[in-house]
Short mmCIF file of C-alpha atoms and ligand atoms in Angstrom, two decimals:
data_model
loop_
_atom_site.label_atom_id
_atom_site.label_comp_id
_atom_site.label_asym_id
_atom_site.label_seq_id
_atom_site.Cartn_x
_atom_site.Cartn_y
_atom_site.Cartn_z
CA UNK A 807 179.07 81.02 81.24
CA UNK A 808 180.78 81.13 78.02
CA UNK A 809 180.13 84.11 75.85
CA UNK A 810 178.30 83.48 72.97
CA UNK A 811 179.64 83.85 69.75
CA UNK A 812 179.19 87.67 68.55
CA UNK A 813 178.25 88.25 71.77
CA UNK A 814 179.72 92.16 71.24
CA UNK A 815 176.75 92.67 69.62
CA UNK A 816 174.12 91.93 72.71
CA UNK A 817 176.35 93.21 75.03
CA UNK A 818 175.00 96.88 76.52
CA UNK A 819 176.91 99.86 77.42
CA UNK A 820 178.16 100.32 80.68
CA UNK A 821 176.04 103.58 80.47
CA UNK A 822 173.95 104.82 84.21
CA UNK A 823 175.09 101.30 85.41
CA UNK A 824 172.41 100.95 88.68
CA UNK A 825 173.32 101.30 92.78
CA UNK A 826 173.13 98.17 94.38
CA UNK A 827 170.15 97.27 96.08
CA UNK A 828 168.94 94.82 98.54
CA UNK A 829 166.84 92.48 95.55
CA UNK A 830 170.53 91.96 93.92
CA UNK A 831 171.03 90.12 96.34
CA UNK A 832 170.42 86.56 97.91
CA UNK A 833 169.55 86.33 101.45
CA UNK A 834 173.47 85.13 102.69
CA UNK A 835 174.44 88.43 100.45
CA UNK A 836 171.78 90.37 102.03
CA UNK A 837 173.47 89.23 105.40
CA UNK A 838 176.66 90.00 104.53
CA UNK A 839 175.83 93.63 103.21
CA UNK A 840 174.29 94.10 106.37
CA UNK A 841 176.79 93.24 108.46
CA UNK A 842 178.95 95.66 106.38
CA UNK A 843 176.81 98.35 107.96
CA UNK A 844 177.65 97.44 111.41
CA UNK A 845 174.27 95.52 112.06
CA UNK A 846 173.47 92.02 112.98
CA UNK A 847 172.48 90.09 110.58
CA UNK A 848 168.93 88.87 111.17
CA UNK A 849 168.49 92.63 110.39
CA UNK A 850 168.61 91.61 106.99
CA UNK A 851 166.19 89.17 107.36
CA UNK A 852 163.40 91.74 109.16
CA UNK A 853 164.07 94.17 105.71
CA UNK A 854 163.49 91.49 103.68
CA UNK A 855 159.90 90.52 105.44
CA UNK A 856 159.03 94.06 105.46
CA UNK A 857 159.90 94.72 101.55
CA UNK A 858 158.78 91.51 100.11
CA UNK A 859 156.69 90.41 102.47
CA UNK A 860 154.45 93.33 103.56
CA UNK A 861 155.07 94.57 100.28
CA UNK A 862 156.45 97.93 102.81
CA UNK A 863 158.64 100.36 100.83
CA UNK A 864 158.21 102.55 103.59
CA UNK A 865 161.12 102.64 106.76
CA UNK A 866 159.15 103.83 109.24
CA UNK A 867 156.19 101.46 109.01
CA UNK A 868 159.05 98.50 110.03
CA UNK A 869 158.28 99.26 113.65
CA UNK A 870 160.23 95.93 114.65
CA UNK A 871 163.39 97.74 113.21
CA UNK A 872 164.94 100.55 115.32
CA UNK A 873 165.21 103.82 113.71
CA UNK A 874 168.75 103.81 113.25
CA UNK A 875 169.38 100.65 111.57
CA UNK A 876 166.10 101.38 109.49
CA UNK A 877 167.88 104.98 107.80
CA UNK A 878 171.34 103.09 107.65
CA UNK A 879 169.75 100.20 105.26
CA UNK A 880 167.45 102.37 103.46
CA UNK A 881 170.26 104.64 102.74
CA UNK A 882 172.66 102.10 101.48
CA UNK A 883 171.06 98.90 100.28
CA UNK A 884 167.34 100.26 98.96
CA UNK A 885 168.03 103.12 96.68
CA UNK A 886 165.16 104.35 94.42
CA UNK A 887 165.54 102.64 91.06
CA UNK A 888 162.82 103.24 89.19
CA UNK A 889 160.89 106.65 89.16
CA UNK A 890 157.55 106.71 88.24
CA UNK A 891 157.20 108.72 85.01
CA UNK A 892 153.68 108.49 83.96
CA UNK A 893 151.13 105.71 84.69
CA UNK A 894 148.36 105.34 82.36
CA UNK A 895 145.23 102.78 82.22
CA UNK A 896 142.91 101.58 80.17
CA UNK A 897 140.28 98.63 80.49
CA UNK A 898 138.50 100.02 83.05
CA UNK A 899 141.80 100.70 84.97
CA UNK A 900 142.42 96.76 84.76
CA UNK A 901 145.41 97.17 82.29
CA UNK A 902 148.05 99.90 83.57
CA UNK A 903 150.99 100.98 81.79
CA UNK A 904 153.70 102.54 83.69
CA UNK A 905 156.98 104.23 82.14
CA UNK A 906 160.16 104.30 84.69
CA UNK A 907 163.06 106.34 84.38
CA UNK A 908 166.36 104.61 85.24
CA UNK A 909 169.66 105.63 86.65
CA UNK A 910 171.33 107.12 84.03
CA UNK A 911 167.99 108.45 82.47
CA UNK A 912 166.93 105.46 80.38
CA UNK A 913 162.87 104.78 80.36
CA UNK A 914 161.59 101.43 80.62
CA UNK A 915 158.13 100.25 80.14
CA UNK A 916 155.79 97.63 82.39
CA UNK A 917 152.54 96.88 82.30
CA UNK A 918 149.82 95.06 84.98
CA UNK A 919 147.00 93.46 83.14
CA UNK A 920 144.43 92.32 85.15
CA UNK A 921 141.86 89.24 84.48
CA UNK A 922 139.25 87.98 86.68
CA UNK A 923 141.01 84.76 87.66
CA UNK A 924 144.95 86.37 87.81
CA UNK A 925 147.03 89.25 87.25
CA UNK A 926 149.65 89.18 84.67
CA UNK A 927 152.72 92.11 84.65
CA UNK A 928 154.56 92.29 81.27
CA UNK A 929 158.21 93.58 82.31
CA UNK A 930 161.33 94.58 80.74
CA UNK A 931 164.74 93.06 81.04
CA UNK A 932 166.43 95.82 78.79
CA UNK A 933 166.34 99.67 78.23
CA UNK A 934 165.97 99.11 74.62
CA UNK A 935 166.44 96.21 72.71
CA UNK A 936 169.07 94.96 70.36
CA UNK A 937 167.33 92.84 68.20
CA UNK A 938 166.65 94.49 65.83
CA UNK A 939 163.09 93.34 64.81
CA UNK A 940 161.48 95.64 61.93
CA UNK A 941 157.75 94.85 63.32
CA UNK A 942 158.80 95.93 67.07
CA UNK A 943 159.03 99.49 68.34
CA UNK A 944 160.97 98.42 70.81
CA UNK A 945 164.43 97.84 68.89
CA UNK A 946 163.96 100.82 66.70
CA UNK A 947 165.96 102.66 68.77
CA UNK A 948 168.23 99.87 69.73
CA UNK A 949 169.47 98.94 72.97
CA UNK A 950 170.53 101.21 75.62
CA UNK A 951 171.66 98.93 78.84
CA UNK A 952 170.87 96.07 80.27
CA UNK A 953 168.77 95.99 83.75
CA UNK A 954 170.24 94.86 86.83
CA UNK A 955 168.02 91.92 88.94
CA UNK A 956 166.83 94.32 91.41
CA UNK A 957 165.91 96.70 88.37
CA UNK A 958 163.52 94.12 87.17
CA UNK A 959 162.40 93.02 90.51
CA UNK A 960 161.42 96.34 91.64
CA UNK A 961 158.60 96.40 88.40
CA UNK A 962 157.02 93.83 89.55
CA UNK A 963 156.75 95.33 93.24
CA UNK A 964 155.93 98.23 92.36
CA UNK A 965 152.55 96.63 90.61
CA UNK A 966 152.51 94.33 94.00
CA UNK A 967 152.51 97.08 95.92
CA UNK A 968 150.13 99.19 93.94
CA UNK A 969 147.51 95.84 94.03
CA UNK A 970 147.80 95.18 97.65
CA UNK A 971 147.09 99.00 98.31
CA UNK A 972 143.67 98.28 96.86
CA UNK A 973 144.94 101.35 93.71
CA UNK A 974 144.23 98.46 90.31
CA UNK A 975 140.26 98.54 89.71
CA UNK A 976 138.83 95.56 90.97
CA UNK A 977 140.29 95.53 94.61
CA UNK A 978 143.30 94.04 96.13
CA UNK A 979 144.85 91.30 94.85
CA UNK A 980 148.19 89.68 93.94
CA UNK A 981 150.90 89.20 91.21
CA UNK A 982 149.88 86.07 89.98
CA UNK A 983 151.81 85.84 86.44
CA UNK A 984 154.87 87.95 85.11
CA UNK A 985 156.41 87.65 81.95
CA UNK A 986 159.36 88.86 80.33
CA UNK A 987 157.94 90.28 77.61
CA UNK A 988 158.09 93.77 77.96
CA UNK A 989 161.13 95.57 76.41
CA UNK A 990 164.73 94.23 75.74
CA UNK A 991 165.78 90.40 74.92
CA UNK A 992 165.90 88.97 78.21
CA UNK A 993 168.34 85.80 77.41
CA UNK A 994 170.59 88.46 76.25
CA UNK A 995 171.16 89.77 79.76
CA UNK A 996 171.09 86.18 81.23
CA UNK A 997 172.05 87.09 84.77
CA UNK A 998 170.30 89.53 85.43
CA UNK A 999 167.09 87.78 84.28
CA UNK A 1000 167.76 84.40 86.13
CA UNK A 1001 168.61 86.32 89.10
CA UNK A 1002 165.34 88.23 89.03
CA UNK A 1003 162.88 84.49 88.34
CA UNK A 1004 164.86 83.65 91.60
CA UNK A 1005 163.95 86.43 93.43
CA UNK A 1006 160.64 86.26 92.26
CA UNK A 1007 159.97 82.95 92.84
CA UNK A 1008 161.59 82.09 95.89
CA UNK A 1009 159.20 81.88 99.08
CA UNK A 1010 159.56 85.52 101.46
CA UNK A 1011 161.18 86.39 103.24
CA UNK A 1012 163.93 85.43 100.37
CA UNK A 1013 161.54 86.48 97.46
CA UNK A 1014 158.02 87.22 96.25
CA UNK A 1015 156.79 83.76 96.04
CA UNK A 1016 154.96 83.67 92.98
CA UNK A 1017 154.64 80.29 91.12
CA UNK A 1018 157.48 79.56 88.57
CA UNK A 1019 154.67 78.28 86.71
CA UNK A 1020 153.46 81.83 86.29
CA UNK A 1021 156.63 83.09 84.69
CA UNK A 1022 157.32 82.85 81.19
CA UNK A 1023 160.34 83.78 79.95
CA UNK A 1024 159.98 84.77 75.99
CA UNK A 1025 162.91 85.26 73.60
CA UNK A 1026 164.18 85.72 69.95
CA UNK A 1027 166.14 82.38 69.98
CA UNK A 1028 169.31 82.91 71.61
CA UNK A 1029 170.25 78.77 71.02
CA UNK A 1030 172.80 78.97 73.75
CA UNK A 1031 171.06 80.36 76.46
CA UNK A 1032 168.27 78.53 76.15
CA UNK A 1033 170.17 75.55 76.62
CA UNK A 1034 171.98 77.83 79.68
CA UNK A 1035 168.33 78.25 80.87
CA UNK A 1036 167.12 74.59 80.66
CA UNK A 1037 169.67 73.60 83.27
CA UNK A 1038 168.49 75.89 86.05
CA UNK A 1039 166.49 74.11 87.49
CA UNK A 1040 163.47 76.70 87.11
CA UNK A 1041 160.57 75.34 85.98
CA UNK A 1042 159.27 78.72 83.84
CA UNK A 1043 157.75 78.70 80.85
CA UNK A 1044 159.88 79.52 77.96
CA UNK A 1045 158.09 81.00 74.89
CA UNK A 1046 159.70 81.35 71.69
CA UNK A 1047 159.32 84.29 68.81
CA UNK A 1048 159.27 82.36 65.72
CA UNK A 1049 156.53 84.17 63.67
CA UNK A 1050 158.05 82.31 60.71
CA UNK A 1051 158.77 78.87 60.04
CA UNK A 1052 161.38 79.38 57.22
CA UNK A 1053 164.69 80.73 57.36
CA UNK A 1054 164.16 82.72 54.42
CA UNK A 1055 161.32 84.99 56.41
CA UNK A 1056 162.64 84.36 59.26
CA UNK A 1057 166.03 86.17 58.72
CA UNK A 1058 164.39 89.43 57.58
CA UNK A 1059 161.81 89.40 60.66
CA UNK A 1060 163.59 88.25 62.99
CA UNK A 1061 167.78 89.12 62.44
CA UNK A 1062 169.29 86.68 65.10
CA UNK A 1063 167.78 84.16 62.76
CA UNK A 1064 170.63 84.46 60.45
CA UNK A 1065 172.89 82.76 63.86
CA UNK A 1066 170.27 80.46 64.72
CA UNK A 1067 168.37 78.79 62.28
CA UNK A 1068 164.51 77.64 62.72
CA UNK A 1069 165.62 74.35 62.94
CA UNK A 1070 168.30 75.48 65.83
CA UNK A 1071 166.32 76.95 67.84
CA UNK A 1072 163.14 74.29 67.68
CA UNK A 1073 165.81 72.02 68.62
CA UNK A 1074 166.70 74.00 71.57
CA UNK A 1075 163.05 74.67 72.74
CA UNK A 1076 162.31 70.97 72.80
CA UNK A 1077 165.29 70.26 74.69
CA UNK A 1078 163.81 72.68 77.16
CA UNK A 1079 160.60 71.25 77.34
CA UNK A 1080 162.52 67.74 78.23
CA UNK A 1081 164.80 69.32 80.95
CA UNK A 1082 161.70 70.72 82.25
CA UNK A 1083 158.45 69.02 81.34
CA UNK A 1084 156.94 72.50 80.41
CA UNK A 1085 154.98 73.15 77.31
CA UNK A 1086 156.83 75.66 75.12
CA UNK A 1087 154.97 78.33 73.72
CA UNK A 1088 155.27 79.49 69.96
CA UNK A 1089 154.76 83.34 69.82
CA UNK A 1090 153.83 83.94 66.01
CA UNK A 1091 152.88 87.67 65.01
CA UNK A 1092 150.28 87.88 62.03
CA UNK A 1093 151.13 89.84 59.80
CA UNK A 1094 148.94 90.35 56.76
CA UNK A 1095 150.49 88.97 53.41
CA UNK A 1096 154.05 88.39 54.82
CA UNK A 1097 153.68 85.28 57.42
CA UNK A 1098 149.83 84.27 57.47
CA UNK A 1099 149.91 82.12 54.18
CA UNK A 1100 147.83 79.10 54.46
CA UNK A 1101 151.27 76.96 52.84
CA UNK A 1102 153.04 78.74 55.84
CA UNK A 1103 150.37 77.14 58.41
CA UNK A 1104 151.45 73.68 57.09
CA UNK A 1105 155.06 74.01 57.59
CA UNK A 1106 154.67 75.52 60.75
CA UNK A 1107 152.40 72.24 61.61
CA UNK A 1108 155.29 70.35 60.21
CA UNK A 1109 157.92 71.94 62.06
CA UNK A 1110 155.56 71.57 65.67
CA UNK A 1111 153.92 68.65 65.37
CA UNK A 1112 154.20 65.84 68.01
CA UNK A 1113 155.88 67.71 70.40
CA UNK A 1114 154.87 69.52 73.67
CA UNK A 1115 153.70 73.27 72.51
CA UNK A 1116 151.54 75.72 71.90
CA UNK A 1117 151.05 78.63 69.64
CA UNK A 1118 150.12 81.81 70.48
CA UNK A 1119 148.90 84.00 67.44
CA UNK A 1120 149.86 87.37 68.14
CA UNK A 1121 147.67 89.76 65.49
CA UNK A 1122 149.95 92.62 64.75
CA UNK A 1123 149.79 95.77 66.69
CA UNK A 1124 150.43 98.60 64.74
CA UNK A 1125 153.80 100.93 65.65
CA UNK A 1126 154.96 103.61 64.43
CA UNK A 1127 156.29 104.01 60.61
CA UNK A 1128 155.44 100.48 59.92
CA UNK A 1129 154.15 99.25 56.70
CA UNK A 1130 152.91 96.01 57.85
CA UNK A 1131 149.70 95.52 59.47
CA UNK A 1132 147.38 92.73 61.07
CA UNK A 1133 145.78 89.72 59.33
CA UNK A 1134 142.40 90.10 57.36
CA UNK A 1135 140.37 88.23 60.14
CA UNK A 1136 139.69 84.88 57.31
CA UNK A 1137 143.14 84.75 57.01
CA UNK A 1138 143.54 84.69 60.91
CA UNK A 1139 141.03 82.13 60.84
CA UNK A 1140 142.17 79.89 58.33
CA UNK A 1141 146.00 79.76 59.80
CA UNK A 1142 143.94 78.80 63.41
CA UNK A 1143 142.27 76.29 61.51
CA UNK A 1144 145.12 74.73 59.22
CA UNK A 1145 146.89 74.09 62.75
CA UNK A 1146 144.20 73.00 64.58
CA UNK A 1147 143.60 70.20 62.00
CA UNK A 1148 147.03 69.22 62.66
CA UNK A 1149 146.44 69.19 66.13
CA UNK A 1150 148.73 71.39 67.23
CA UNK A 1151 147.08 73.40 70.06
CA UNK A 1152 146.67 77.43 69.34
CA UNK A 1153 145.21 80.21 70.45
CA UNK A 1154 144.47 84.08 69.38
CA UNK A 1155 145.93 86.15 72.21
CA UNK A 1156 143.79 88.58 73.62
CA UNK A 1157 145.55 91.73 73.04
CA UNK A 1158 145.14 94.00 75.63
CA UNK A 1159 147.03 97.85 76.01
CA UNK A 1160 146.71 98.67 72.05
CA UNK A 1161 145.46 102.18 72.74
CA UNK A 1162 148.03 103.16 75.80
CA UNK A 1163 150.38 101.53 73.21
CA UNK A 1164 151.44 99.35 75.77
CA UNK A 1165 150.49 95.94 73.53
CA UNK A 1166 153.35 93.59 72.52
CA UNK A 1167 156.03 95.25 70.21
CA UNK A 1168 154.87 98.74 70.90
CA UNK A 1169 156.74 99.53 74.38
CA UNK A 1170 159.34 102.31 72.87
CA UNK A 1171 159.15 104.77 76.12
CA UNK A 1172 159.90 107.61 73.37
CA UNK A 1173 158.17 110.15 74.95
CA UNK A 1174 158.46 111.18 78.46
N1 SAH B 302 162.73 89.95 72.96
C1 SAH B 302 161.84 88.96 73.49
C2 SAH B 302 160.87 89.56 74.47
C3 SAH B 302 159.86 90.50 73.86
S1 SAH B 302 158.34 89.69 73.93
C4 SAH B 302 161.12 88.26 72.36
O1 SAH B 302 161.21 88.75 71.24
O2 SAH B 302 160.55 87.23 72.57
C5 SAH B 302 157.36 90.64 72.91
C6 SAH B 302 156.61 89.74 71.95
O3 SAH B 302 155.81 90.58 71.12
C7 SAH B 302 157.56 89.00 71.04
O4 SAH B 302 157.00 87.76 70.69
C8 SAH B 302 157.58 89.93 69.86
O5 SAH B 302 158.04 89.30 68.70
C9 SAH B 302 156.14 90.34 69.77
N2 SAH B 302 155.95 91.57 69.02
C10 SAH B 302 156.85 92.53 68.74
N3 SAH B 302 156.31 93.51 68.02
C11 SAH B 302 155.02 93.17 67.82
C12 SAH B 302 153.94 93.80 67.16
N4 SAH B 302 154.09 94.96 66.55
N5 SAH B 302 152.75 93.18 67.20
C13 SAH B 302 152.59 92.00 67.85
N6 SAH B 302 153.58 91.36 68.48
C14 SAH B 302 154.78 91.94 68.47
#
């Protein structure tokens, strides 16, 4: 993979850099680490089942593992990565927000949001983020590391886990949907992030078997990796943060815009939807007298129509020492309308987490 031009800027300190764990790796690695430890290999294998399988964190329920071999590979391939800091809920205890601390000390953010027909868990792929967008808490602070695979795994089990235990109001259940769109730029830590839809999308004993229809991977417009991403062969959804459709706005709300143009990174979300027949989603913020002109409707129309996407209005959630705030509701309705008209299909997410400040753009983990 080619670094991208400027990449000096994405790239994240070598700072707490994580232990390896047993989701870093693919099953043959998994084998092979295994072996290391003086164990056959299909030892591997019966961890695997256990951990992503039975959704078992804990050694001594693997009763088809002796003792021995259980405390040599929970010593050296499934260190604790993420401690819980706080967890808190709202909803009804359908939407839970959880802060982790990482090795190193950095805090992360994920959070489960639970619907009647699926379960979505909005995860990070960076301690920080270094994007710099003025509208998100997230890159106030900028970007502290990247996470490694099993980092961003283990999120997503832990809210597995949590749901099979029968702890998420409403009963058991499953991980239907995760998206990347907790904090950090994920196509800014590439590997990691492509290692982690792998692992989460591969059938168990090899991974968690969720649907790469369910993922959605969401980003600022890194042109290259995009491109990187469309030849994966992973069917996920990618979703784009325009939230302006000229490069004039778009360079002051979102920065990266100033290395990728609108027209750039359109370019590179179609060719995405080509290399993998998905619809590519359009995240667009509304923000109230900044990007919710009715003129800017029409040359977002422009800029979408005929092609194979969908918008999702964002209304702004409010974060801390921001002037801007949400859309006056006829404005909101008006930019729905003007692209409806066009027939470009849109719709109004449901924003859920605003009061655990664990809505989109307000993950900052600031205090612990
Ligand atoms: N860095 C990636 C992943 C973060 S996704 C990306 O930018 O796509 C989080 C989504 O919430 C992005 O679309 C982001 O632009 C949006 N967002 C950020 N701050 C927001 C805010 N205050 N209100 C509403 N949406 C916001």
């Amino acid at each position: 993979m080619a670094p991208l031009p400027g990449e000096l800027v994405f790239e994240a300190p070598k700072k707490g850099k994580p232990p390896l764990h047993l989701m870093d790796l693919d099953p043959a690695g998994r084998r092979a680490a295994v072996e290391e430890l003086g164990l056959p290999a299909f030892r591997a294998d019966q961890v695997s089942r256990q951990w992503l399988g039975r959704l078992s964190d804990d050694p001594t329920e693997w009763t088809d593992v002796p003792a021995p071999a259980r405390d040599a590979m929970s010593a050296a391939l499934l260190p604790t990565l993420l401690t819980p800091v706080r967890a808190i809920d709202c909803d009804g205890g359908t939407t839970v927000k959880n802060v982790w601390r990482l090795h190193g000390g950095a805090l992360v953010e994920s959070v489960l949001m639970r619907y009647p027909e699926r379960v979505t868990m909005c995860i990070s792929s960076q301690a920080g983020c270094g994007m710099n967008c003025p509208f998100c808490a997230t890159g106030q602070a900028g970007l502290t590391r990247n996470l490694s695979t099993a980092e961003i795994v283990e999120q997503v089990l832990a809210g597995a886990r949590s749901l099979a235990r029968g702890e998420v109001a409403g009963g058991p259940g499953r991980v239907s949907n995760v998206v990347f769109m907790g904090m950090g730029e994920p196509l800014a830590n590439y590997r990691s992030v492509v290692g982690a839809v792998r692992r989460l999308t591969e059938p168990a004993p090899s991974g968690l078997g969720i649907g790469a229809r369910g993922i959605t991977v969401s980003t600022v417009g890194l042109v290259p990796r995009i491109l990187d991403l469309a030849g994966e062969g992973l069917p996920v959804t990618l979703a784009v943060s325009l939230h302006a459709p000229d490069d004039e706005l778009r360079d002051t709300l979102v920065p990266v815009n100033t290395r990728w143009k609108v027209s750039e990174v359109l370019d590179a979300a179609w060719a995405y939807g080509e290399a993998t027949h998905r619809r590519v989603s359009i995240e667009y913020a509304l923000i109230k007298d900044i990007n919710d002109q009715r003129w800017r409707a029409e040359l977002l129309a422009d800029r979408l129509v005929g092609h194979l996407v969908h918008v999702n209005l964002i209304p702004l959630n409010p974060t801390p020492g921001s002037k801007w705030t949400a859309s006056r509701p006829e404005d909101e309705a008006a930019f729905v309308r003007a692209l409806e008209r066009r027939g470009v299909p849109v719709t109004v997410r449901d924003t859920r987490g605003r009061e655990i400040d664990g809505a989109c753009g307000q993950l900052a983990a600031a205090t612990p």
